[in-house]
mmCIF file of C-alpha atoms and ligand atoms in Angstrom:
data_model
loop_
_atom_site.group_PDB
_atom_site.id
_atom_site.type_symbol
_atom_site.label_atom_id
_atom_site.label_comp_id
_atom_site.label_asym_id
_atom_site.label_seq_id
_atom_site.Cartn_x
_atom_site.Cartn_y
_atom_site.Cartn_z
ATOM 1 C CA MET F 1165 212.060 89.777 -31.235
ATOM 2 C CA ASN F 1166 208.656 90.139 -32.797
ATOM 3 C CA ARG F 1167 207.351 93.501 -31.860
ATOM 4 C CA ALA F 1168 203.849 94.878 -32.570
ATOM 5 C CA THR F 1169 203.213 97.310 -35.232
ATOM 6 C CA LEU F 1170 200.992 100.348 -34.610
ATOM 7 C CA THR F 1171 198.304 98.704 -36.718
ATOM 8 C CA ARG F 1172 198.419 95.484 -34.388
ATOM 9 C CA PHE F 1173 198.612 97.509 -31.334
ATOM 10 C CA LEU F 1174 195.427 99.538 -32.297
ATOM 11 C CA ILE F 1175 193.468 96.424 -33.350
ATOM 12 C CA ASP F 1176 194.325 94.870 -29.910
ATOM 13 C CA GLU F 1177 193.126 98.062 -28.341
ATOM 14 C CA GLN F 1178 189.903 97.838 -30.221
ATOM 15 C CA TYR F 1179 189.105 94.132 -29.870
ATOM 16 C CA ASP F 1180 190.756 93.124 -26.520
ATOM 17 C CA HIS F 1181 190.379 96.256 -24.515
ATOM 18 C CA HIS F 1182 187.470 98.051 -26.228
ATOM 19 C CA ALA F 1183 189.620 101.141 -25.725
ATOM 20 C CA VAL F 1184 189.118 102.546 -29.277
ATOM 21 C CA PRO F 1185 186.196 102.439 -31.699
ATOM 22 C CA ALA F 1186 186.988 101.422 -35.272
ATOM 23 C CA ASP F 1187 186.481 104.788 -36.817
ATOM 24 C CA LEU F 1188 188.923 106.441 -34.225
ATOM 25 C CA ARG F 1189 191.434 103.547 -34.913
ATOM 26 C CA LEU F 1190 191.270 104.322 -38.676
ATOM 27 C CA LEU F 1191 191.612 108.091 -38.011
ATOM 28 C CA ILE F 1192 194.837 107.427 -36.008
ATOM 29 C CA GLU F 1193 196.169 105.219 -38.943
ATOM 30 C CA VAL F 1194 195.532 108.076 -41.376
ATOM 31 C CA VAL F 1195 197.292 110.518 -39.062
ATOM 32 C CA SER F 1196 200.266 108.217 -38.796
ATOM 33 C CA ARG F 1197 200.540 107.906 -42.535
ATOM 34 C CA ALA F 1198 200.525 111.700 -42.782
ATOM 35 C CA ILE F 1199 203.345 111.720 -40.181
ATOM 36 C CA LYS F 1200 205.382 109.302 -42.262
ATOM 37 C CA ALA F 1201 205.066 111.585 -45.236
ATOM 38 C CA ILE F 1202 206.087 114.516 -43.151
ATOM 39 C CA SER F 1203 209.119 112.650 -41.781
ATOM 40 C CA ILE F 1204 210.167 111.969 -45.420
ATOM 41 C CA ASN F 1205 209.984 115.479 -46.325
ATOM 42 C CA VAL F 1206 211.805 116.658 -43.149
ATOM 43 C CA GLY F 1207 214.466 114.100 -43.938
ATOM 44 C CA LYS F 1208 215.094 115.544 -47.409
ATOM 45 C CA GLY F 1209 215.946 119.004 -46.183
ATOM 46 C CA ALA F 1210 218.215 121.055 -48.538
ATOM 47 C CA LEU F 1211 218.235 118.244 -51.162
ATOM 48 C CA ALA F 1212 214.618 119.014 -51.986
ATOM 49 C CA GLY F 1213 214.897 122.740 -51.344
ATOM 50 C CA LEU F 1214 212.658 122.400 -48.265
ATOM 51 C CA LEU F 1215 214.571 124.606 -45.888
ATOM 52 C CA GLY F 1216 213.919 128.347 -45.193
ATOM 53 C CA ASP F 1217 210.825 130.553 -45.173
ATOM 54 C CA ALA F 1218 207.677 130.022 -47.084
ATOM 55 C CA GLY F 1219 206.184 132.603 -49.473
ATOM 56 C CA PRO F 1220 207.664 134.087 -52.620
ATOM 57 C CA GLY F 1221 209.714 136.653 -50.916
ATOM 58 C CA GLY F 1222 210.319 134.590 -47.791
ATOM 59 C CA ALA F 1223 207.562 136.483 -45.890
ATOM 60 C CA SER F 1224 204.457 134.385 -45.371
ATOM 61 C CA ILE F 1225 202.988 135.237 -41.943
ATOM 62 C CA ASN F 1226 200.574 132.880 -40.261
ATOM 63 C CA VAL F 1227 197.540 133.655 -37.994
ATOM 64 C CA GLN F 1228 199.967 133.691 -34.999
ATOM 65 C CA GLY F 1229 201.904 136.509 -36.563
ATOM 66 C CA GLU F 1230 204.795 134.265 -37.000
ATOM 67 C CA ALA F 1231 206.817 133.733 -40.237
ATOM 68 C CA GLN F 1232 206.031 130.349 -41.773
ATOM 69 C CA LYS F 1233 208.777 127.963 -42.846
ATOM 70 C CA LYS F 1234 208.304 126.046 -46.087
ATOM 71 C CA LEU F 1235 207.958 122.824 -44.026
ATOM 72 C CA ASP F 1236 205.282 124.410 -41.777
ATOM 73 C CA VAL F 1237 203.178 124.873 -44.909
ATOM 74 C CA ILE F 1238 204.016 121.409 -46.397
ATOM 75 C CA ALA F 1239 203.338 119.424 -43.155
ATOM 76 C CA ASN F 1240 199.949 121.391 -42.818
ATOM 77 C CA GLU F 1241 199.032 120.437 -46.364
ATOM 78 C CA ILE F 1242 200.006 116.766 -45.848
ATOM 79 C CA LEU F 1243 197.860 116.509 -42.829
ATOM 80 C CA LEU F 1244 194.776 118.272 -44.350
ATOM 81 C CA GLU F 1245 195.021 116.203 -47.554
ATOM 82 C CA ALA F 1246 195.464 112.853 -45.767
ATOM 83 C CA ASN F 1247 192.453 113.518 -43.422
ATOM 84 C CA GLU F 1248 189.943 115.125 -45.661
ATOM 85 C CA TRP F 1249 188.477 112.055 -47.465
ATOM 86 C CA GLY F 1250 188.563 109.228 -44.932
ATOM 87 C CA GLY F 1251 185.145 109.901 -43.440
ATOM 88 C CA HIS F 1252 186.250 109.890 -39.871
ATOM 89 C CA LEU F 1253 186.259 113.739 -39.316
ATOM 90 C CA ALA F 1254 183.789 116.456 -39.009
ATOM 91 C CA ALA F 1255 186.446 119.197 -39.295
ATOM 92 C CA MET F 1256 190.055 120.054 -38.607
ATOM 93 C CA ALA F 1257 191.938 122.962 -36.972
ATOM 94 C CA SER F 1258 195.640 123.779 -37.236
ATOM 95 C CA GLU F 1259 198.203 126.219 -35.861
ATOM 96 C CA GLU F 1260 198.739 127.506 -39.532
ATOM 97 C CA MET F 1261 195.053 128.299 -40.305
ATOM 98 C CA GLU F 1262 192.923 130.985 -38.735
ATOM 99 C CA GLY F 1263 189.587 129.000 -38.569
ATOM 100 C CA PRO F 1264 188.418 125.531 -38.675
ATOM 101 C CA HIS F 1265 188.966 123.522 -42.022
ATOM 102 C CA ALA F 1266 185.611 122.005 -43.082
ATOM 103 C CA ILE F 1267 185.549 118.624 -44.796
ATOM 104 C CA PRO F 1268 184.674 119.197 -48.374
ATOM 105 C CA HIS F 1269 181.108 118.340 -49.210
ATOM 106 C CA ARG F 1270 182.156 115.560 -51.670
ATOM 107 C CA TYR F 1271 183.523 113.523 -48.897
ATOM 108 C CA PRO F 1272 181.783 111.578 -46.080
ATOM 109 C CA LYS F 1273 181.925 113.145 -42.683
ATOM 110 C CA GLY F 1274 182.630 111.428 -39.279
ATOM 111 C CA GLU F 1275 182.247 112.206 -35.575
ATOM 112 C CA TYR F 1276 185.792 113.570 -34.728
ATOM 113 C CA LEU F 1277 187.550 116.864 -34.573
ATOM 114 C CA LEU F 1278 191.314 116.841 -35.318
ATOM 115 C CA LEU F 1279 193.520 119.680 -34.125
ATOM 116 C CA PHE F 1280 197.261 119.934 -34.959
ATOM 117 C CA ASP F 1281 200.587 121.786 -34.780
ATOM 118 C CA PRO F 1282 201.712 120.422 -38.112
ATOM 119 C CA LEU F 1283 205.403 121.256 -37.432
ATOM 120 C CA ASP F 1284 206.617 122.054 -33.838
ATOM 121 C CA GLY F 1285 209.894 123.541 -33.123
ATOM 122 C CA SER F 1286 210.163 125.092 -36.742
ATOM 123 C CA SER F 1287 213.057 127.347 -35.772
ATOM 124 C CA ASN F 1288 215.045 124.175 -35.526
ATOM 125 C CA ILE F 1289 214.555 123.154 -39.259
ATOM 126 C CA ASP F 1290 217.272 125.114 -40.838
ATOM 127 C CA VAL F 1291 219.860 124.158 -38.129
ATOM 128 C CA ASN F 1292 219.027 120.375 -38.569
ATOM 129 C CA ALA F 1293 217.720 119.754 -35.059
ATOM 130 C CA SER F 1294 214.651 117.829 -34.111
ATOM 131 C CA VAL F 1295 211.108 118.976 -35.072
ATOM 132 C CA GLY F 1296 207.833 117.290 -34.649
ATOM 133 C CA THR F 1297 203.967 117.072 -35.041
ATOM 134 C CA ILE F 1298 201.579 117.364 -32.302
ATOM 135 C CA PHE F 1299 197.890 116.291 -32.585
ATOM 136 C CA SER F 1300 194.751 116.080 -30.533
ATOM 137 C CA VAL F 1301 191.374 114.410 -31.214
ATOM 138 C CA LEU F 1302 188.016 115.565 -29.797
ATOM 139 C CA ARG F 1303 184.486 114.412 -30.334
ATOM 140 C CA CYS F 1304 182.334 116.558 -32.413
ATOM 141 C CA PRO F 1305 179.354 117.769 -30.308
ATOM 142 C CA ASP F 1306 176.151 115.816 -30.939
ATOM 143 C CA GLY F 1307 174.032 117.135 -33.799
ATOM 144 C CA VAL F 1308 176.731 119.444 -35.230
ATOM 145 C CA THR F 1309 177.335 118.804 -38.866
ATOM 146 C CA ASP F 1310 179.298 121.976 -39.809
ATOM 147 C CA PRO F 1311 181.538 122.667 -36.800
ATOM 148 C CA SER F 1312 182.626 126.135 -36.113
ATOM 149 C CA GLU F 1313 185.292 127.393 -33.708
ATOM 150 C CA LYS F 1314 183.032 127.078 -30.622
ATOM 151 C CA ASP F 1315 182.595 123.341 -31.231
ATOM 152 C CA PHE F 1316 186.336 122.926 -30.842
ATOM 153 C CA LEU F 1317 186.441 124.771 -27.457
ATOM 154 C CA GLN F 1318 186.461 121.826 -25.275
ATOM 155 C CA PRO F 1319 188.704 121.278 -22.264
ATOM 156 C CA GLY F 1320 191.702 118.917 -22.619
ATOM 157 C CA ARG F 1321 190.211 116.378 -20.283
ATOM 158 C CA ASP F 1322 187.698 115.581 -23.006
ATOM 159 C CA GLN F 1323 190.311 114.389 -25.628
ATOM 160 C CA VAL F 1324 189.852 110.957 -26.855
ATOM 161 C CA CYS F 1325 193.324 110.632 -28.426
ATOM 162 C CA ALA F 1326 196.565 112.585 -28.164
ATOM 163 C CA GLY F 1327 200.020 112.061 -29.823
ATOM 164 C CA PHE F 1328 203.016 113.555 -31.142
ATOM 165 C CA ALA F 1329 205.938 112.689 -33.492
ATOM 166 C CA VAL F 1330 209.553 113.572 -33.076
ATOM 167 C CA TYR F 1331 211.539 113.720 -36.295
ATOM 168 C CA GLY F 1332 214.886 113.086 -34.695
ATOM 169 C CA PRO F 1333 217.651 110.682 -35.393
ATOM 170 C CA SER F 1334 214.818 108.285 -35.586
ATOM 171 C CA THR F 1335 211.138 109.164 -36.140
ATOM 172 C CA VAL F 1336 209.033 108.300 -33.070
ATOM 173 C CA LEU F 1337 205.295 108.373 -32.563
ATOM 174 C CA VAL F 1338 203.958 108.817 -29.013
ATOM 175 C CA LEU F 1339 200.363 108.056 -28.330
ATOM 176 C CA THR F 1340 197.750 107.883 -25.649
ATOM 177 C CA LEU F 1341 194.135 106.744 -25.836
ATOM 178 C CA GLY F 1342 193.681 107.069 -22.067
ATOM 179 C CA ARG F 1343 195.338 103.701 -21.288
ATOM 180 C CA GLY F 1344 198.854 104.682 -20.843
ATOM 181 C CA VAL F 1345 201.471 106.180 -23.117
ATOM 182 C CA HIS F 1346 203.190 104.135 -25.891
ATOM 183 C CA ALA F 1347 205.960 104.928 -28.227
ATOM 184 C CA PHE F 1348 206.370 103.606 -31.789
ATOM 185 C CA THR F 1349 209.593 103.921 -33.838
ATOM 186 C CA LEU F 1350 209.323 104.187 -37.586
ATOM 187 C CA ASP F 1351 210.985 101.246 -39.347
ATOM 188 C CA ARG F 1352 211.953 103.102 -42.617
ATOM 189 C CA GLU F 1353 212.595 100.069 -44.591
ATOM 190 C CA LEU F 1354 209.201 98.503 -43.791
ATOM 191 C CA GLY F 1355 207.312 101.831 -43.526
ATOM 192 C CA SER F 1356 205.612 100.878 -40.358
ATOM 193 C CA PHE F 1357 205.552 102.177 -36.996
ATOM 194 C CA VAL F 1358 206.792 99.520 -34.526
ATOM 195 C CA LEU F 1359 205.914 99.496 -30.723
ATOM 196 C CA THR F 1360 209.228 100.171 -28.985
ATOM 197 C CA ARG F 1361 208.068 101.453 -25.610
ATOM 198 C CA GLU F 1362 205.008 100.317 -23.789
ATOM 199 C CA ASN F 1363 203.361 101.988 -20.795
ATOM 200 C CA ILE F 1364 205.953 104.869 -20.419
ATOM 201 C CA ARG F 1365 206.313 106.091 -16.763
ATOM 202 C CA ILE F 1366 207.916 109.445 -15.811
ATOM 203 C CA PRO F 1367 210.020 109.320 -12.627
ATOM 204 C CA VAL F 1368 208.286 111.476 -9.981
ATOM 205 C CA ASP F 1369 211.451 113.294 -8.912
ATOM 206 C CA THR F 1370 214.004 114.936 -11.185
ATOM 207 C CA GLN F 1371 217.085 117.282 -11.202
ATOM 208 C CA GLU F 1372 216.745 118.427 -14.785
ATOM 209 C CA PHE F 1373 214.724 121.424 -15.909
ATOM 210 C CA ALA F 1374 213.807 122.925 -19.313
ATOM 211 C CA ILE F 1375 213.193 126.699 -19.761
ATOM 212 C CA ASN F 1376 214.066 129.555 -22.058
ATOM 213 C CA LEU F 1377 216.154 131.435 -19.367
ATOM 214 C CA SER F 1378 216.497 134.600 -21.582
ATOM 215 C CA ASN F 1379 212.959 135.441 -20.715
ATOM 216 C CA ARG F 1380 213.697 135.645 -16.960
ATOM 217 C CA ARG F 1381 213.164 139.418 -16.574
ATOM 218 C CA PHE F 1382 209.650 139.071 -18.165
ATOM 219 C CA TRP F 1383 208.394 136.281 -15.773
ATOM 220 C CA GLU F 1384 206.150 136.551 -12.727
ATOM 221 C CA ALA F 1385 207.737 136.491 -9.267
ATOM 222 C CA PRO F 1386 206.833 132.857 -8.395
ATOM 223 C CA MET F 1387 208.641 131.562 -11.601
ATOM 224 C CA GLN F 1388 211.754 133.793 -10.988
ATOM 225 C CA ARG F 1389 211.817 132.443 -7.416
ATOM 226 C CA TYR F 1390 211.517 128.794 -8.514
ATOM 227 C CA ILE F 1391 214.249 128.972 -11.183
ATOM 228 C CA ASP F 1392 216.604 130.962 -8.931
ATOM 229 C CA GLU F 1393 216.335 128.248 -6.348
ATOM 230 C CA LEU F 1394 217.114 125.573 -8.902
ATOM 231 C CA LEU F 1395 220.183 127.521 -10.067
ATOM 232 C CA ALA F 1396 221.373 127.896 -6.473
ATOM 233 C CA GLY F 1397 222.005 124.197 -6.451
ATOM 234 C CA LYS F 1398 223.191 122.166 -3.429
ATOM 235 C CA ALA F 1399 223.957 125.370 -1.337
ATOM 236 C CA GLY F 1400 220.449 126.746 -2.051
ATOM 237 C CA PRO F 1401 217.033 126.036 -0.419
ATOM 238 C CA ARG F 1402 216.433 122.848 -2.691
ATOM 239 C CA GLY F 1403 219.733 121.256 -1.513
ATOM 240 C CA LYS F 1404 220.618 119.612 -4.823
ATOM 241 C CA ASP F 1405 222.250 120.531 -8.122
ATOM 242 C CA PHE F 1406 220.009 120.723 -11.167
ATOM 243 C CA ASN F 1407 220.969 120.304 -14.901
ATOM 244 C CA MET F 1408 219.349 122.211 -17.687
ATOM 245 C CA ARG F 1409 218.320 121.283 -21.269
ATOM 246 C CA TRP F 1410 216.382 123.515 -23.763
ATOM 247 C CA ILE F 1411 215.964 122.010 -27.329
ATOM 248 C CA ALA F 1412 213.252 124.817 -28.288
ATOM 249 C CA SER F 1413 211.180 121.977 -29.702
ATOM 250 C CA MET F 1414 208.462 120.974 -27.281
ATOM 251 C CA VAL F 1415 208.276 117.562 -28.921
ATOM 252 C CA ALA F 1416 211.954 116.841 -28.219
ATOM 253 C CA ASP F 1417 211.967 118.291 -24.769
ATOM 254 C CA VAL F 1418 208.758 116.263 -23.814
ATOM 255 C CA PHE F 1419 210.191 113.176 -25.280
ATOM 256 C CA ARG F 1420 213.278 113.639 -23.121
ATOM 257 C CA ILE F 1421 211.100 113.947 -20.095
ATOM 258 C CA LEU F 1422 209.150 110.741 -21.000
ATOM 259 C CA THR F 1423 212.616 109.092 -21.201
ATOM 260 C CA ARG F 1424 214.446 110.189 -18.036
ATOM 261 C CA GLY F 1425 212.165 112.645 -16.113
ATOM 262 C CA GLY F 1426 212.433 116.420 -15.950
ATOM 263 C CA ILE F 1427 210.324 119.565 -15.911
ATOM 264 C CA PHE F 1428 209.359 121.658 -18.867
ATOM 265 C CA LEU F 1429 208.372 125.239 -18.416
ATOM 266 C CA TYR F 1430 207.013 127.960 -20.700
ATOM 267 C CA PRO F 1431 205.455 130.446 -18.139
ATOM 268 C CA ARG F 1432 203.378 133.514 -18.585
ATOM 269 C CA ASP F 1433 205.465 136.539 -19.296
ATOM 270 C CA ASN F 1434 204.884 140.175 -19.669
ATOM 271 C CA LYS F 1435 206.556 140.747 -22.993
ATOM 272 C CA ASP F 1436 203.224 140.955 -24.803
ATOM 273 C CA PRO F 1437 200.048 141.264 -22.510
ATOM 274 C CA SER F 1438 197.945 139.785 -25.197
ATOM 275 C CA LYS F 1439 199.797 136.586 -24.969
ATOM 276 C CA PRO F 1440 199.600 134.839 -21.647
ATOM 277 C CA GLY F 1441 202.302 132.364 -22.557
ATOM 278 C CA ARG F 1442 204.081 131.129 -25.750
ATOM 279 C CA LEU F 1443 202.278 127.857 -26.275
ATOM 280 C CA ARG F 1444 198.935 127.321 -27.677
ATOM 281 C CA LEU F 1445 196.336 125.460 -25.466
ATOM 282 C CA MET F 1446 194.424 123.408 -28.010
ATOM 283 C CA TYR F 1447 197.168 121.720 -30.064
ATOM 284 C CA GLU F 1448 200.290 122.047 -27.985
ATOM 285 C CA ALA F 1449 199.519 122.176 -24.331
ATOM 286 C CA ASN F 1450 196.387 119.980 -24.158
ATOM 287 C CA PRO F 1451 197.799 116.937 -25.980
ATOM 288 C CA MET F 1452 201.083 117.117 -24.180
ATOM 289 C CA ALA F 1453 199.453 117.576 -20.860
ATOM 290 C CA TRP F 1454 197.291 114.382 -21.398
ATOM 291 C CA ILE F 1455 200.306 112.378 -22.388
ATOM 292 C CA ILE F 1456 202.364 113.604 -19.436
ATOM 293 C CA GLU F 1457 199.436 112.630 -16.974
ATOM 294 C CA GLN F 1458 198.847 109.378 -18.589
ATOM 295 C CA ALA F 1459 202.545 108.585 -18.019
ATOM 296 C CA GLY F 1460 202.322 109.426 -14.239
ATOM 297 C CA GLY F 1461 203.576 113.095 -14.489
ATOM 298 C CA ALA F 1462 201.624 116.395 -13.946
ATOM 299 C CA ALA F 1463 200.675 119.401 -15.972
ATOM 300 C CA THR F 1464 199.547 122.836 -14.845
ATOM 301 C CA THR F 1465 199.426 126.526 -15.746
ATOM 302 C CA GLY F 1466 200.805 127.168 -12.272
ATOM 303 C CA ARG F 1467 197.331 127.983 -11.154
ATOM 304 C CA GLU F 1468 195.145 125.093 -12.414
ATOM 305 C CA ARG F 1469 195.490 121.735 -14.105
ATOM 306 C CA LEU F 1470 195.951 122.191 -17.736
ATOM 307 C CA LEU F 1471 193.425 119.784 -18.749
ATOM 308 C CA ASP F 1472 190.664 121.674 -16.834
ATOM 309 C CA VAL F 1473 191.343 125.018 -18.681
ATOM 310 C CA ILE F 1474 188.084 126.113 -20.364
ATOM 311 C CA PRO F 1475 189.108 127.297 -23.857
ATOM 312 C CA THR F 1476 187.927 130.638 -25.163
ATOM 313 C CA SER F 1477 189.545 130.633 -28.654
ATOM 314 C CA LEU F 1478 191.198 128.190 -30.922
ATOM 315 C CA HIS F 1479 194.588 129.703 -30.842
ATOM 316 C CA GLN F 1480 194.668 130.918 -27.197
ATOM 317 C CA ARG F 1481 197.935 130.791 -25.413
ATOM 318 C CA VAL F 1482 198.597 129.401 -22.007
ATOM 319 C CA PRO F 1483 201.407 129.033 -19.419
ATOM 320 C CA VAL F 1484 202.699 125.509 -19.431
ATOM 321 C CA MET F 1485 204.559 123.571 -16.624
ATOM 322 C CA LEU F 1486 204.714 119.846 -16.868
ATOM 323 C CA GLY F 1487 206.716 116.742 -16.166
ATOM 324 C CA SER F 1488 207.802 114.881 -13.097
ATOM 325 C CA LYS F 1489 205.092 115.080 -10.515
ATOM 326 C CA ASN F 1490 206.926 116.250 -7.461
ATOM 327 C CA GLU F 1491 208.703 119.027 -9.272
ATOM 328 C CA VAL F 1492 205.413 120.306 -10.913
ATOM 329 C CA ALA F 1493 203.973 120.320 -7.384
ATOM 330 C CA VAL F 1494 206.761 122.679 -6.138
ATOM 331 C CA VAL F 1495 206.299 125.099 -8.929
ATOM 332 C CA SER F 1496 202.601 125.201 -8.687
ATOM 333 C CA GLY F 1497 202.834 125.549 -4.892
ATOM 334 C CA TYR F 1498 204.812 128.845 -5.468
ATOM 335 C CA HIS F 1499 202.199 130.126 -7.869
ATOM 336 C CA GLN F 1500 199.456 129.408 -5.275
ATOM 337 C CA SER F 1501 201.095 130.979 -2.172
HETATM 338 P P1 AHG G 797 206.238 126.342 -33.250
HETATM 339 O O1 AHG G 797 207.459 125.970 -33.986
HETATM 340 O O2 AHG G 797 205.016 125.379 -33.524
HETATM 341 O O3 AHG G 797 205.694 127.724 -33.313
HETATM 342 O O4 AHG G 797 206.442 125.979 -31.686
HETATM 343 C C1 AHG G 797 207.588 126.279 -31.009
HETATM 344 C C2 AHG G 797 207.492 126.260 -29.546
HETATM 345 C C3 AHG G 797 207.842 125.021 -28.879
HETATM 346 O O5 AHG G 797 208.159 123.922 -29.659
HETATM 347 C C4 AHG G 797 209.132 125.421 -28.139
HETATM 348 O O6 AHG G 797 209.121 124.841 -26.929
HETATM 349 C C5 AHG G 797 209.026 126.841 -28.068
HETATM 350 O O7 AHG G 797 208.190 127.356 -28.940
HETATM 351 C C6 AHG G 797 210.379 127.524 -28.307
HETATM 352 O O8 AHG G 797 210.438 128.832 -27.871
HETATM 353 P P2 AHG G 797 211.592 129.863 -27.874
HETATM 354 O O9 AHG G 797 211.872 130.195 -29.267
HETATM 355 O O10 AHG G 797 211.140 131.017 -26.966
HETATM 356 O O11 AHG G 797 212.764 129.073 -27.242
HETATM 357 MN MN1 MN G 798 204.613 124.344 -31.772
HETATM 358 MN MN1 MN G 799 204.258 124.849 -35.460
#
């Protein structure tokens, strides 16, 4: 069977469907090349001494207050280096950097802003489970040549491209440009991404949920009620049994939902009042929310559509509930009543 490569797919989107301008297409190509390089590094693992914490004494802390893994730092550098000189970007922002990363003056500048979580699920690196990369593309506001933090603070509904990669048994790239969700598998011999799932659709109903249940005592009442009812199974108010999965890599959990449905929840908790949730809005929740919506699912904070949240800072955290539409409706119903 002659499948399309990512390059062919993007060319068709540009010329046949006018769904992607040339400079955005080339930007996505560059991001996909960086993802290939990250995939190679992730795959080397202990052979290249790439496991474990970053920093000389193993104590490098990022802006989130979290210890960086070596691969967090390497993946961030790969994305920065790959995207600096192509001429498609006005600036970048990353989970691993406090403020926006300017395009050096010696390089041409473009019209887009790229945001990324270079390595998602990094607690899984040393145990050899799936990790990934998440990215989001926004337009740089008109007339802005040196973007600062405020230029990035656009709601998720204004994204022009969102995607993520999972470095699992195979490396898969999932992408939306606002015309459905498509998945590409990395052919390691050819070095190209090959279209393996077109127009992914998420079942509207599900009997599978994903949550870190150890936080139950810190949740708000509606979330405790919702999960307690799922756990009660057939005999409880929901009248059916539910299965649970938690990979602790959002990329892998979301890919499962794109494959067989489900609901993923990282709710608000009262562990640390300065953090209204674990996941970050701009480069985790927003791109995933758009992908999920484009695949026929729903994504909410419990109180509002995720894509409508007006950001107030680059690294702000947000409660996340996404996946099969009818299940997301139940949990947001509990938050609204
Ligand atoms: P990151 O590795 O980029 O900090 O993100 C990890 C996120 C997400 O991938 C996952 O769903 C969640 O954190 C896991 O949280 P717990 O450790 O609480 O299970
Ligand atoms: Mn992450
Ligand atoms: Mn990360």
